[in-house]
JSON list of C-alpha atoms in Angstrom, two decimals:
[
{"chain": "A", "resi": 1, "resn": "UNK", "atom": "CA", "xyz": [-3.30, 11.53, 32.67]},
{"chain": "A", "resi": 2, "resn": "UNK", "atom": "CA", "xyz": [-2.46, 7.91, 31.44]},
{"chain": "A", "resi": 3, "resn": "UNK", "atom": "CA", "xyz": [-3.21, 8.01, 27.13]},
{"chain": "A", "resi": 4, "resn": "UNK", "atom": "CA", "xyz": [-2.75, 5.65, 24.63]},
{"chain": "A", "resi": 5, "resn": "UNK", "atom": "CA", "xyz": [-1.97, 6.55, 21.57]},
{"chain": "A", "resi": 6, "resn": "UNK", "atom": "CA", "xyz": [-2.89, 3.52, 19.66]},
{"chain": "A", "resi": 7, "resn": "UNK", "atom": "CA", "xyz": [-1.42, 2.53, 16.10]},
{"chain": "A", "resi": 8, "resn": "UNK", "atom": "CA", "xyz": [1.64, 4.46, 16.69]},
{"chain": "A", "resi": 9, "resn": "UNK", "atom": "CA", "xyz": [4.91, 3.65, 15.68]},
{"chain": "A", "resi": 10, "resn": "UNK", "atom": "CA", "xyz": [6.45, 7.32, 15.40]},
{"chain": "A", "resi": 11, "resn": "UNK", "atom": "CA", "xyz": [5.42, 7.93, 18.83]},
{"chain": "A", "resi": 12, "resn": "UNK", "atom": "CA", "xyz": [4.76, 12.19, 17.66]},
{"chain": "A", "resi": 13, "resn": "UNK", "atom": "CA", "xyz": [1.70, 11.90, 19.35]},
{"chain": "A", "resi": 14, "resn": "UNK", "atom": "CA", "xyz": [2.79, 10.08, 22.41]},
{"chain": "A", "resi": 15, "resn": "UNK", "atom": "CA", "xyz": [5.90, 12.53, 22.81]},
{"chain": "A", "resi": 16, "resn": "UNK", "atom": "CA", "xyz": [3.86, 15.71, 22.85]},
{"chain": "A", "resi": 17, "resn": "UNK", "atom": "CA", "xyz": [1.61, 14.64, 25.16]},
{"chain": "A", "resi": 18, "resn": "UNK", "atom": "CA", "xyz": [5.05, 13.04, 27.78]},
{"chain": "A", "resi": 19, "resn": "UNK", "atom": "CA", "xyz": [6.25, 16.68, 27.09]},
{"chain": "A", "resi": 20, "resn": "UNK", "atom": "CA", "xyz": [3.04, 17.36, 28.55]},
{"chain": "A", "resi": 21, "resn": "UNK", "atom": "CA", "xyz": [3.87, 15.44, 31.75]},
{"chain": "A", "resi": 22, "resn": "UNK", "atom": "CA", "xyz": [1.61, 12.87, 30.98]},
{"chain": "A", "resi": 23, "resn": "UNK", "atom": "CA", "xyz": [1.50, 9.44, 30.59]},
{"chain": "A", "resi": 24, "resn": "UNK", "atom": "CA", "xyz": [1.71, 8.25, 27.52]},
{"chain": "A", "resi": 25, "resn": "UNK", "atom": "CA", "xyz": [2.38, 5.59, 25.54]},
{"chain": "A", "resi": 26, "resn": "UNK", "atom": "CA", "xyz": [2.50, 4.72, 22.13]},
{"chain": "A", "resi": 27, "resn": "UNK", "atom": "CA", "xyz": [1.18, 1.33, 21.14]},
{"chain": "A", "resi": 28, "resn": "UNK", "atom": "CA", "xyz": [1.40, -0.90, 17.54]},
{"chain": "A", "resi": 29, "resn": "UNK", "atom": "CA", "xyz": [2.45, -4.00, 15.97]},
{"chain": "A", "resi": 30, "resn": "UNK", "atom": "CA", "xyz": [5.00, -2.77, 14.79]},
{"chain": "A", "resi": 31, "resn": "UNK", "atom": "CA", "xyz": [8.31, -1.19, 16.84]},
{"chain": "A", "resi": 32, "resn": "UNK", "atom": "CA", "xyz": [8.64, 2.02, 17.54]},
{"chain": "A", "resi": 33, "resn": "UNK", "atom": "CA", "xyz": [10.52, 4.47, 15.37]},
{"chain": "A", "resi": 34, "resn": "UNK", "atom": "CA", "xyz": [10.64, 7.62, 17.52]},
{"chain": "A", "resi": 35, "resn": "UNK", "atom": "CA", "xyz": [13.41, 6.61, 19.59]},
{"chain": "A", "resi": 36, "resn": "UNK", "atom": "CA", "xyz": [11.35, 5.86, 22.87]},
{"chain": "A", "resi": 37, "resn": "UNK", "atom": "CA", "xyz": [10.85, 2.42, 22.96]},
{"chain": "A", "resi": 38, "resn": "UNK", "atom": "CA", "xyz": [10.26, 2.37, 27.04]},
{"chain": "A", "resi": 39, "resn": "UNK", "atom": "CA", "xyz": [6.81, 4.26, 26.34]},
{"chain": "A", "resi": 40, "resn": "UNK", "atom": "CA", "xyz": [6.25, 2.01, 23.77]},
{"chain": "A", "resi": 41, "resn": "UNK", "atom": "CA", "xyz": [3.67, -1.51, 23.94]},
{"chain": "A", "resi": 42, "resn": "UNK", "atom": "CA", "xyz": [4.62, -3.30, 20.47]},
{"chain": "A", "resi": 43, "resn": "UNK", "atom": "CA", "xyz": [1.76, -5.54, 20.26]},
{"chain": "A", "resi": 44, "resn": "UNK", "atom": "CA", "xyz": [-2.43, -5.51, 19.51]},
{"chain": "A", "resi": 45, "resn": "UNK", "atom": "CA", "xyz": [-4.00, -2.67, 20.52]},
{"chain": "A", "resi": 46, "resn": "UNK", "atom": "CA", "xyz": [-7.28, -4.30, 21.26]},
{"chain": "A", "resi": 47, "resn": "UNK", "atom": "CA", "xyz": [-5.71, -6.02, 24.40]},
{"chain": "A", "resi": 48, "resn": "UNK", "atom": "CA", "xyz": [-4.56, -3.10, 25.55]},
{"chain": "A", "resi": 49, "resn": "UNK", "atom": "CA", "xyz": [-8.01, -1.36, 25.83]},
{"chain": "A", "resi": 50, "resn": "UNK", "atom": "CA", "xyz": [-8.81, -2.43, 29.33]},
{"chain": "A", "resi": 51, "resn": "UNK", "atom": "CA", "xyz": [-6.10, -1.04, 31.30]},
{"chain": "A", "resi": 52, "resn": "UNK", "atom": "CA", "xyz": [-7.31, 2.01, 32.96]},
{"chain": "A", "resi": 53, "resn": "UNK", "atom": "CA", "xyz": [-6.43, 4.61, 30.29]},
{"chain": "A", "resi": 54, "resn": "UNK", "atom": "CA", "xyz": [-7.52, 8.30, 30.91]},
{"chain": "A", "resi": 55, "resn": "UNK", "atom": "CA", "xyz": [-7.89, 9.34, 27.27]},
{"chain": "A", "resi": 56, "resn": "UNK", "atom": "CA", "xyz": [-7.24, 7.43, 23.78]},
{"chain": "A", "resi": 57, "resn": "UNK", "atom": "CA", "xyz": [-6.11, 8.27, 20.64]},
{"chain": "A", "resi": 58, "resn": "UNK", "atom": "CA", "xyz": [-6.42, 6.14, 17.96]},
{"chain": "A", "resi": 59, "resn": "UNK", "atom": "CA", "xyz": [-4.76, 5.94, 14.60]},
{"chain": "A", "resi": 60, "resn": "UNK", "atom": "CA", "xyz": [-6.10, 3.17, 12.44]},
{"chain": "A", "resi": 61, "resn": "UNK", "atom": "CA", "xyz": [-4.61, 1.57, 9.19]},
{"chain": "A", "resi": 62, "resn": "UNK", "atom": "CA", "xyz": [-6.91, 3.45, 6.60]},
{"chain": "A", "resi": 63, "resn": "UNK", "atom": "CA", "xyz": [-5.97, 1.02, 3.81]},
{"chain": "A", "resi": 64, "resn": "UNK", "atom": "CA", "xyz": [-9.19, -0.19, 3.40]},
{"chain": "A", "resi": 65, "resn": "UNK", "atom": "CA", "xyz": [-10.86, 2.49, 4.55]},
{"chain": "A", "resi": 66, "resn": "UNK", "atom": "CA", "xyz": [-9.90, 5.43, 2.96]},
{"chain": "A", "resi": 67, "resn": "UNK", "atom": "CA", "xyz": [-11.73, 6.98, -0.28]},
{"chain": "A", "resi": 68, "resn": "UNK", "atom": "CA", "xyz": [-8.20, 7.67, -2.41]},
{"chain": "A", "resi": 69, "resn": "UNK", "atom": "CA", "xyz": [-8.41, 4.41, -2.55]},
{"chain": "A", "resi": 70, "resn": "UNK", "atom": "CA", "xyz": [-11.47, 3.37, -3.57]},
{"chain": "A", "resi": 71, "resn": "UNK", "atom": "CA", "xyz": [-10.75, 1.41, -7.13]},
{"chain": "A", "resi": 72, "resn": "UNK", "atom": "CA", "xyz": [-9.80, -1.10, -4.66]},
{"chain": "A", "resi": 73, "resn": "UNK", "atom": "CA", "xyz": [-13.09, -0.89, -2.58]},
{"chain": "A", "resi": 74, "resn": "UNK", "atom": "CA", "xyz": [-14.87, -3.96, -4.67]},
{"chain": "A", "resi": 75, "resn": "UNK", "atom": "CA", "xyz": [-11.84, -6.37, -4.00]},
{"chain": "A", "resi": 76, "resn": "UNK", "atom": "CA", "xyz": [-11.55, -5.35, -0.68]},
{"chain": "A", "resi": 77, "resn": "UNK", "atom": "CA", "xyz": [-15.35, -5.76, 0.31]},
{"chain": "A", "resi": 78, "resn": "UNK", "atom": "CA", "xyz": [-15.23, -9.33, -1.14]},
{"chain": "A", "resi": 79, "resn": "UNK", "atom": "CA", "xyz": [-11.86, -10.63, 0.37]},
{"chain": "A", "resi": 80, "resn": "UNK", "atom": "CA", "xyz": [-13.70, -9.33, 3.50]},
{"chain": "A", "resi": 81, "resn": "UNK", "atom": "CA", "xyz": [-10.39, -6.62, 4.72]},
{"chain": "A", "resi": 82, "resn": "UNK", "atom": "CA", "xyz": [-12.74, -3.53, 4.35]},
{"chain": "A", "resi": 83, "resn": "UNK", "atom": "CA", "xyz": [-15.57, -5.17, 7.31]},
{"chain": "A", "resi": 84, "resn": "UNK", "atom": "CA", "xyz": [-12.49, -6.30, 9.43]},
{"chain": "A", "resi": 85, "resn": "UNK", "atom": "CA", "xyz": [-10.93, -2.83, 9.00]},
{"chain": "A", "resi": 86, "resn": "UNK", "atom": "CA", "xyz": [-14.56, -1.68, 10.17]},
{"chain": "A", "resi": 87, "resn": "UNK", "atom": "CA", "xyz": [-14.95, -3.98, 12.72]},
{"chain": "A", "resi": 88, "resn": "UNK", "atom": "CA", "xyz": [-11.08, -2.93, 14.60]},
{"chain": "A", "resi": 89, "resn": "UNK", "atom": "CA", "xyz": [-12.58, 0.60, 13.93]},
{"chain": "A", "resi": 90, "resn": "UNK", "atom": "CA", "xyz": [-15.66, 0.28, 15.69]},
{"chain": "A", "resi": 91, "resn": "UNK", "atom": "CA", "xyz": [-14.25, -1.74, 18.83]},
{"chain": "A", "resi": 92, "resn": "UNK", "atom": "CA", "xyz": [-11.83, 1.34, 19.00]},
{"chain": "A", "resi": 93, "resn": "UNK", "atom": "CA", "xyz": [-14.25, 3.43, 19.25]},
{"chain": "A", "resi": 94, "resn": "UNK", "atom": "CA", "xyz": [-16.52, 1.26, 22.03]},
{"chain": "A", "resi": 95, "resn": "UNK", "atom": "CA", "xyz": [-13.09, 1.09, 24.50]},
{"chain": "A", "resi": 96, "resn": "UNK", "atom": "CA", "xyz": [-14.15, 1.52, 27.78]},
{"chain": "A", "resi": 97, "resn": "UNK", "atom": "CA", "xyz": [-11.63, 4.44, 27.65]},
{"chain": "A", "resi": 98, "resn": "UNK", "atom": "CA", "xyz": [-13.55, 8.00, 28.89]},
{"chain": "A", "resi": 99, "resn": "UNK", "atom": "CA", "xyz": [-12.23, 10.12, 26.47]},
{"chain": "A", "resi": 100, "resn": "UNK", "atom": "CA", "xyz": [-11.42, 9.05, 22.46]},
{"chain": "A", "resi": 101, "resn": "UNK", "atom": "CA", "xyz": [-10.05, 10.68, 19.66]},
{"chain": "A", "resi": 102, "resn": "UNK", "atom": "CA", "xyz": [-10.24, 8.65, 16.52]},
{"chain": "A", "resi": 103, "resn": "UNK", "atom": "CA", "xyz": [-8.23, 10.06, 13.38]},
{"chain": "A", "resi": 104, "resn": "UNK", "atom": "CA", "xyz": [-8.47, 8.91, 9.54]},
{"chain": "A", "resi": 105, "resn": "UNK", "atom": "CA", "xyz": [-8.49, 10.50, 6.43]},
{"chain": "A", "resi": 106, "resn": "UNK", "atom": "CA", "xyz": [-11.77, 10.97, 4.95]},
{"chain": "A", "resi": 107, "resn": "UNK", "atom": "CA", "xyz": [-13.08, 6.84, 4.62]},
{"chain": "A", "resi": 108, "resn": "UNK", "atom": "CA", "xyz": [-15.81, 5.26, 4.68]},
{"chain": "A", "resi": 109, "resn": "UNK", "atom": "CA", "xyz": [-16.15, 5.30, 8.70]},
{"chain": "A", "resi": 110, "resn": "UNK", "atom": "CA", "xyz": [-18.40, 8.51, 7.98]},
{"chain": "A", "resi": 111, "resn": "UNK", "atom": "CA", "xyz": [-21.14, 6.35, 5.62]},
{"chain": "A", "resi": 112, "resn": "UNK", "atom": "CA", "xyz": [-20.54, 2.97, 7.30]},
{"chain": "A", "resi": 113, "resn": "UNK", "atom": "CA", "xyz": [-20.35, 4.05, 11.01]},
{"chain": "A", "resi": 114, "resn": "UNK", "atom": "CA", "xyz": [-20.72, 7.48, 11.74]},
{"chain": "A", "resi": 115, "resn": "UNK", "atom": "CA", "xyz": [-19.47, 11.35, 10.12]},
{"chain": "A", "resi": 116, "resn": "UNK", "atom": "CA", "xyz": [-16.83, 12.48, 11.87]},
{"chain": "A", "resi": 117, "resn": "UNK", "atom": "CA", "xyz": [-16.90, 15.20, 14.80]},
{"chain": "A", "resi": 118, "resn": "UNK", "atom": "CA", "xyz": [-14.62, 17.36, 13.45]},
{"chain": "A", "resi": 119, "resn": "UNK", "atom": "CA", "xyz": [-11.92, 17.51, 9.86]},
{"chain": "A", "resi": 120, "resn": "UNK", "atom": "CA", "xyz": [-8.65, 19.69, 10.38]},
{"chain": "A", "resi": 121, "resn": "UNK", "atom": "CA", "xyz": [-6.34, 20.31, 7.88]},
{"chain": "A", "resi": 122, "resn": "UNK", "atom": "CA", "xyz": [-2.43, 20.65, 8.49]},
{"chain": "A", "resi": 123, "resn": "UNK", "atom": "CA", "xyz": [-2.81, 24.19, 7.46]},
{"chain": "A", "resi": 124, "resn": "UNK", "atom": "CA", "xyz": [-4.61, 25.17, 10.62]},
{"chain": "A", "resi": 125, "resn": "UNK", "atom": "CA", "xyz": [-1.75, 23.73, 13.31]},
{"chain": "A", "resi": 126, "resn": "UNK", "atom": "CA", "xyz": [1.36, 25.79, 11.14]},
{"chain": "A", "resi": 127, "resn": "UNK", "atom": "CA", "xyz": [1.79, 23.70, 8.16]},
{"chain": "A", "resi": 128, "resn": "UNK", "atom": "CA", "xyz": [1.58, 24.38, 4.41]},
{"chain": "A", "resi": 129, "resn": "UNK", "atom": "CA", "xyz": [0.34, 21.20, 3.78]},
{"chain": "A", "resi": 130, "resn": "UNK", "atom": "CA", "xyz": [-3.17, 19.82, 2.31]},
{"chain": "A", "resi": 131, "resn": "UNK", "atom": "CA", "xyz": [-4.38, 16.72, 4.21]},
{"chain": "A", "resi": 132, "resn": "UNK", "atom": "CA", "xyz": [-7.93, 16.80, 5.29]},
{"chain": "A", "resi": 133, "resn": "UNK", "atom": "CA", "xyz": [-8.08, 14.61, 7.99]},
{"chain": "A", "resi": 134, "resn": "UNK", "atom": "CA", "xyz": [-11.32, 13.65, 10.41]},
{"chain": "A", "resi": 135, "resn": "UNK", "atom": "CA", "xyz": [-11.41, 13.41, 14.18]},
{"chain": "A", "resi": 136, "resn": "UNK", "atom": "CA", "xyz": [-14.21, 11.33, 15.46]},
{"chain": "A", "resi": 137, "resn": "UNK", "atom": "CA", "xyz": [-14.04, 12.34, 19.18]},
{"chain": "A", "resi": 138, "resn": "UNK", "atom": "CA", "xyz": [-15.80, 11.09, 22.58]},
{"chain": "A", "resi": 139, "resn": "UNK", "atom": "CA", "xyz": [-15.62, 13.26, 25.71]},
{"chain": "A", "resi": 140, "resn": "UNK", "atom": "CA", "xyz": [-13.14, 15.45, 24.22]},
{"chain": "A", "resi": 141, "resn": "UNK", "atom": "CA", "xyz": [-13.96, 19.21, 22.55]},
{"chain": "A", "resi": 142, "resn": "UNK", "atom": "CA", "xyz": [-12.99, 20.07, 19.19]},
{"chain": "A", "resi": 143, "resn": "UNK", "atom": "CA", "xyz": [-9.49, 21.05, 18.37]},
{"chain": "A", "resi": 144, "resn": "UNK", "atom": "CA", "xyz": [-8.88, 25.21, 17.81]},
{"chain": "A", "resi": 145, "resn": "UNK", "atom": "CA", "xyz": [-6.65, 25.97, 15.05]},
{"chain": "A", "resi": 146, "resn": "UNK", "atom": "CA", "xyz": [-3.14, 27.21, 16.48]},
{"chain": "A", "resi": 147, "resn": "UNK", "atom": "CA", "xyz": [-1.72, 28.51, 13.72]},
{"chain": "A", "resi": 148, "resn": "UNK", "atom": "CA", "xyz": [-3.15, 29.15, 10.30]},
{"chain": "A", "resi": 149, "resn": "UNK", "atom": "CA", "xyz": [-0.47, 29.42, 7.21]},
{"chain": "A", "resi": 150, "resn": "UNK", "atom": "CA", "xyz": [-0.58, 30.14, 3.88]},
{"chain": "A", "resi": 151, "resn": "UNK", "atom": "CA", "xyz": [0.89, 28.80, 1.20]},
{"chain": "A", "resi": 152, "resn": "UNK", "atom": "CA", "xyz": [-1.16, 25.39, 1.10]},
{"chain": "A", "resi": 153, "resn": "UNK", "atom": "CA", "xyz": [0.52, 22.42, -1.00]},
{"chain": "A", "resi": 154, "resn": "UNK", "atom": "CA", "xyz": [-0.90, 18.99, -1.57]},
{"chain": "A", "resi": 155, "resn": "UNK", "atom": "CA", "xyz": [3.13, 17.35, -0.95]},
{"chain": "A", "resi": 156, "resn": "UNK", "atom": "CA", "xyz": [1.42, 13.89, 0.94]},
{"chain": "A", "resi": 157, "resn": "UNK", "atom": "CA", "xyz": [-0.71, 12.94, -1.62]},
{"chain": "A", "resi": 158, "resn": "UNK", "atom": "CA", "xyz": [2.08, 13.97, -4.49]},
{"chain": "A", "resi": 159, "resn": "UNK", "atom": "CA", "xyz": [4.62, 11.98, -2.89]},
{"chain": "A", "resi": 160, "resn": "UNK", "atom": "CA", "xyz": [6.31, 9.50, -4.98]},
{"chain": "A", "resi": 161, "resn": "UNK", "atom": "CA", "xyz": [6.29, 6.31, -4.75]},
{"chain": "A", "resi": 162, "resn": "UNK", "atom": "CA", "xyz": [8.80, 4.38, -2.05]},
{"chain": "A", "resi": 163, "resn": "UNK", "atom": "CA", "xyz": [8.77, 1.00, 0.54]},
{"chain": "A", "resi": 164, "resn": "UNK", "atom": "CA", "xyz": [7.94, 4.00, 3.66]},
{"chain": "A", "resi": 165, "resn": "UNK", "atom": "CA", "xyz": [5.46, 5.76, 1.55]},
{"chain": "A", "resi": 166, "resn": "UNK", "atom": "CA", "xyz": [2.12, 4.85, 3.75]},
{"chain": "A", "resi": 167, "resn": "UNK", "atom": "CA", "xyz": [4.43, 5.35, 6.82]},
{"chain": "A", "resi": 168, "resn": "UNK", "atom": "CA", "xyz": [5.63, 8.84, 5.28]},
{"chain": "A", "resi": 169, "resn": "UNK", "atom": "CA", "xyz": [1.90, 9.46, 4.64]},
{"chain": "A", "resi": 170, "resn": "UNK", "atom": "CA", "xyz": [0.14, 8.08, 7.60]},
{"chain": "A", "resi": 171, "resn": "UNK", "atom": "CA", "xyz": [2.57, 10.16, 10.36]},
{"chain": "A", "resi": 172, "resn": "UNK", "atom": "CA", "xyz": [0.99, 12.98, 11.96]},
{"chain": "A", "resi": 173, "resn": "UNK", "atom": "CA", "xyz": [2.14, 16.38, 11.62]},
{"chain": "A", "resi": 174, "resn": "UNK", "atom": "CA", "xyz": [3.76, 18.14, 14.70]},
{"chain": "A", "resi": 175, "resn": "UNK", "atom": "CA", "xyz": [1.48, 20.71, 15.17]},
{"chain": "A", "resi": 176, "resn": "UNK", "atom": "CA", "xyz": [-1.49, 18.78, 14.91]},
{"chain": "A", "resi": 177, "resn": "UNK", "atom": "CA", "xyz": [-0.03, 16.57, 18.06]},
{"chain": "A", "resi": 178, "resn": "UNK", "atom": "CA", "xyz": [1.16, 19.48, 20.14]},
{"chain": "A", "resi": 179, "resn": "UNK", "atom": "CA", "xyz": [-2.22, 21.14, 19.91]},
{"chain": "A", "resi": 180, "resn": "UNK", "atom": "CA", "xyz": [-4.03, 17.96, 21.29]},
{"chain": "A", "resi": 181, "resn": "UNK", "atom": "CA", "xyz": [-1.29, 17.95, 24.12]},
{"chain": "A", "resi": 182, "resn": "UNK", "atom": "CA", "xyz": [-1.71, 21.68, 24.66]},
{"chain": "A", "resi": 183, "resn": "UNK", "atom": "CA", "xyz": [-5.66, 21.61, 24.13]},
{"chain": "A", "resi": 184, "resn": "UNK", "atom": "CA", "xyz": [-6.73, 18.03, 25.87]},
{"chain": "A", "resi": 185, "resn": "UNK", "atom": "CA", "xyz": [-3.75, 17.54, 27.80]},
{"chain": "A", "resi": 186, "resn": "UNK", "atom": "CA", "xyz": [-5.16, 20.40, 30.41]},
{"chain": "A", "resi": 187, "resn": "UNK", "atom": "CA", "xyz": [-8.58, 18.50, 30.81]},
{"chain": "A", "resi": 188, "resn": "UNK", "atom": "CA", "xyz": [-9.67, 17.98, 34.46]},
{"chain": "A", "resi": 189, "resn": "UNK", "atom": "CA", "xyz": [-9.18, 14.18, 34.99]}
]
Protein backbone atom coordinates (compact mmCIF):
# COMPACT_ATOMS: atom_id res chain seq x y z
CA UNK A 1 0.00 0.00 0.00
CA UNK A 2 1.22 3.68 -0.58
CA UNK A 3 0.34 5.72 3.19
CA UNK A 4 1.00 8.94 4.30
CA UNK A 5 1.59 9.56 7.48
CA UNK A 6 0.97 13.20 7.64
CA UNK A 7 2.45 15.65 10.40
CA UNK A 8 5.29 13.42 11.04
CA UNK A 9 8.60 14.32 11.79
CA UNK A 10 9.71 11.13 13.90
CA UNK A 11 8.70 9.04 11.10
CA UNK A 12 7.54 5.94 14.10
CA UNK A 13 4.58 5.64 12.24
CA UNK A 14 5.95 5.67 8.77
CA UNK A 15 8.77 3.06 9.83
CA UNK A 16 6.39 0.45 11.15
CA UNK A 17 4.33 0.47 8.43
CA UNK A 18 8.00 0.32 5.65
CA UNK A 19 8.77 -2.64 8.07
CA UNK A 20 5.54 -3.66 6.87
CA UNK A 21 6.66 -3.59 3.22
CA UNK A 22 4.68 -0.78 2.49
CA UNK A 23 4.96 2.41 1.20
CA UNK A 24 5.22 4.90 3.35
CA UNK A 25 6.12 8.12 3.87
CA UNK A 26 6.25 10.51 6.46
CA UNK A 27 5.30 14.06 5.62
CA UNK A 28 5.67 17.71 7.73
CA UNK A 29 7.02 21.07 7.72
CA UNK A 30 9.39 20.35 9.53
CA UNK A 31 12.55 17.70 8.74
CA UNK A 32 12.53 14.54 9.68
CA UNK A 33 14.07 13.28 12.89
CA UNK A 34 13.90 9.49 12.50
CA UNK A 35 16.81 9.13 10.42
CA UNK A 36 14.93 8.40 7.03
CA UNK A 37 14.83 11.39 5.29
CA UNK A 38 14.35 9.53 1.63
CA UNK A 39 10.69 8.51 2.88
CA UNK A 40 10.32 11.76 4.02
CA UNK A 41 8.16 14.97 2.01
CA UNK A 42 9.21 18.13 4.27
CA UNK A 43 6.62 20.43 3.17
CA UNK A 44 2.44 21.11 3.52
CA UNK A 45 0.58 18.29 3.86
CA UNK A 46 -2.47 19.64 2.19
CA UNK A 47 -0.64 19.50 -1.26
CA UNK A 48 0.21 16.30 -0.79
CA UNK A 49 -3.41 14.95 -0.48
CA UNK A 50 -3.99 14.26 -4.12
CA UNK A 51 -1.40 11.87 -4.98
CA UNK A 52 -2.90 8.52 -5.08
CA UNK A 53 -2.40 7.45 -1.43
CA UNK A 54 -3.88 4.03 -0.31
CA UNK A 55 -4.45 4.90 3.35
CA UNK A 56 -3.69 8.19 5.55
CA UNK A 57 -2.74 8.87 8.78
CA UNK A 58 -2.88 12.03 10.10
CA UNK A 59 -1.30 13.68 13.08
CA UNK A 60 -2.37 17.25 13.56
CA UNK A 61 -0.79 20.08 15.76
CA UNK A 62 -3.36 19.88 18.75
CA UNK A 63 -2.23 23.26 20.11
CA UNK A 64 -5.30 24.79 19.65
CA UNK A 65 -7.23 22.04 19.79
CA UNK A 66 -6.65 20.16 22.65
CA UNK A 67 -8.72 20.51 26.09
CA UNK A 68 -5.35 20.63 28.55
CA UNK A 69 -5.20 23.57 27.12
CA UNK A 70 -8.14 25.22 27.28
CA UNK A 71 -7.30 28.58 29.53
CA UNK A 72 -6.01 29.51 26.24
CA UNK A 73 -9.25 28.60 24.27
CA UNK A 74 -10.73 32.44 24.50
CA UNK A 75 -7.43 33.96 23.01
CA UNK A 76 -7.17 31.45 20.60
CA UNK A 77 -10.87 31.67 19.25
CA UNK A 78 -10.39 35.47 18.83
CA UNK A 79 -6.86 35.59 17.15
CA UNK A 80 -8.74 33.11 14.88
CA UNK A 81 -5.73 29.88 15.35
CA UNK A 82 -8.43 27.55 16.96
CA UNK A 83 -10.97 27.81 13.37
CA UNK A 84 -7.73 27.51 11.21
CA UNK A 85 -6.58 24.56 13.36
CA UNK A 86 -10.29 23.30 12.59
CA UNK A 87 -10.35 24.12 9.24
CA UNK A 88 -6.58 21.97 8.39
CA UNK A 89 -8.48 19.34 10.53
CA UNK A 90 -11.46 19.04 8.61
CA UNK A 91 -9.74 19.17 5.00
CA UNK A 92 -7.68 16.19 6.49
CA UNK A 93 -10.32 14.45 7.08
CA UNK A 94 -12.25 15.21 3.44
CA UNK A 95 -8.76 13.88 1.46
CA UNK A 96 -9.78 12.03 -1.29
CA UNK A 97 -7.60 9.32 0.39
CA UNK A 98 -9.88 5.78 0.85
CA UNK A 99 -8.87 4.98 4.08
CA UNK A 100 -8.05 7.77 7.15
CA UNK A 101 -6.95 7.57 10.49
CA UNK A 102 -6.99 10.86 12.26
CA UNK A 103 -5.24 10.97 15.84
CA UNK A 104 -5.44 13.83 18.64
CA UNK A 105 -5.72 13.94 22.12
CA UNK A 106 -9.07 14.52 23.39
CA UNK A 107 -9.92 18.40 21.62
CA UNK A 108 -12.45 19.98 20.61
CA UNK A 109 -12.69 18.05 17.08
CA UNK A 110 -15.30 15.79 19.06
CA UNK A 111 -17.84 19.04 19.89
CA UNK A 112 -16.82 21.14 16.86
CA UNK A 113 -16.67 18.39 14.13
CA UNK A 114 -17.40 15.08 15.09
CA UNK A 115 -16.63 12.38 18.44
CA UNK A 116 -14.09 10.32 17.65
CA UNK A 117 -14.39 6.54 16.37
CA UNK A 118 -12.40 5.11 18.75
CA UNK A 119 -9.83 6.47 22.18
CA UNK A 120 -6.82 4.04 23.01
CA UNK A 121 -4.65 4.50 25.67
CA UNK A 122 -0.80 3.57 25.60
CA UNK A 123 -1.59 1.01 28.16
CA UNK A 124 -3.42 -1.21 25.71
CA UNK A 125 -0.34 -1.50 22.89
CA UNK A 126 2.46 -2.52 26.00
CA UNK A 127 3.05 0.70 27.66
CA UNK A 128 2.67 1.93 31.25
CA UNK A 129 1.77 5.11 30.20
CA UNK A 130 -1.60 7.32 30.56
CA UNK A 131 -2.41 9.23 27.33
CA UNK A 132 -5.91 8.95 26.15
CA UNK A 133 -5.74 9.57 22.74
CA UNK A 134 -8.79 9.53 19.91
CA UNK A 135 -8.75 7.93 16.48
CA UNK A 136 -11.26 9.38 14.16
CA UNK A 137 -11.11 6.69 11.39
CA UNK A 138 -12.62 6.31 7.68
CA UNK A 139 -12.62 2.90 5.98
CA UNK A 140 -10.43 1.48 8.51
CA UNK A 141 -11.72 -0.93 11.70
CA UNK A 142 -10.93 -0.15 15.13
CA UNK A 143 -7.59 -0.91 16.58
CA UNK A 144 -7.46 -4.33 19.10
CA UNK A 145 -5.41 -3.86 22.05
CA UNK A 146 -2.03 -5.93 21.65
CA UNK A 147 -0.83 -5.87 24.80
CA UNK A 148 -2.42 -4.66 27.99
CA UNK A 149 0.14 -3.64 31.03
CA UNK A 150 -0.14 -2.66 34.28
CA UNK A 151 1.39 -0.33 36.11
CA UNK A 152 -0.26 2.86 34.42
CA UNK A 153 1.69 6.33 34.98
CA UNK A 154 0.65 9.71 33.75
CA UNK A 155 4.85 10.50 32.74
CA UNK A 156 3.59 12.76 29.31
CA UNK A 157 1.51 15.01 30.94
CA UNK A 158 4.09 15.24 34.16
CA UNK A 159 6.88 15.99 32.01
CA UNK A 160 8.78 19.02 32.79
CA UNK A 161 9.13 21.69 31.08
CA UNK A 162 11.91 21.87 27.98
CA UNK A 163 12.33 23.58 24.11
CA UNK A 164 11.25 19.54 22.73
CA UNK A 165 8.53 19.22 25.22
CA UNK A 166 5.38 19.25 22.60
CA UNK A 167 7.70 17.13 20.33
CA UNK A 168 8.46 14.73 23.43
CA UNK A 169 4.66 14.82 24.00
CA UNK A 170 3.15 14.75 20.62
CA UNK A 171 5.40 11.40 19.37
CA UNK A 172 3.56 8.30 19.18
CA UNK A 173 4.30 5.40 21.18
CA UNK A 174 5.80 2.25 19.44
CA UNK A 175 3.26 -0.03 20.07
CA UNK A 176 0.52 2.04 19.15
CA UNK A 177 2.30 2.33 15.46
CA UNK A 178 3.21 -1.31 15.11
CA UNK A 179 -0.34 -2.36 15.84
CA UNK A 180 -1.74 -0.09 12.98
CA UNK A 181 1.06 -1.67 10.71
CA UNK A 182 0.23 -5.16 11.96
CA UNK A 183 -3.70 -4.49 12.09
CA UNK A 184 -4.31 -2.12 8.78
CA UNK A 185 -1.25 -2.87 7.08
CA UNK A 186 -2.90 -6.50 6.05
CA UNK A 187 -6.07 -4.74 4.54
CA UNK A 188 -7.00 -5.94 1.00
CA UNK A 189 -6.08 -2.92 -1.23
Amino acid sequence: MKILIACEESQTVCKAFREKGHEAYSCDILPCSGGHPEWHIQGDVLEQLDKGWDMMIAHPPCTHLAVSGARHFARKIASGEQQEALNFVQMLLDAPVPRICLENPISIISTRICKPTQIIQPWMFGHGETKATCLWLKGLPKLIPTNIVEGRSDRIHKMPPSPDRWKLRSKTFQGIADAMADQWGKLPT
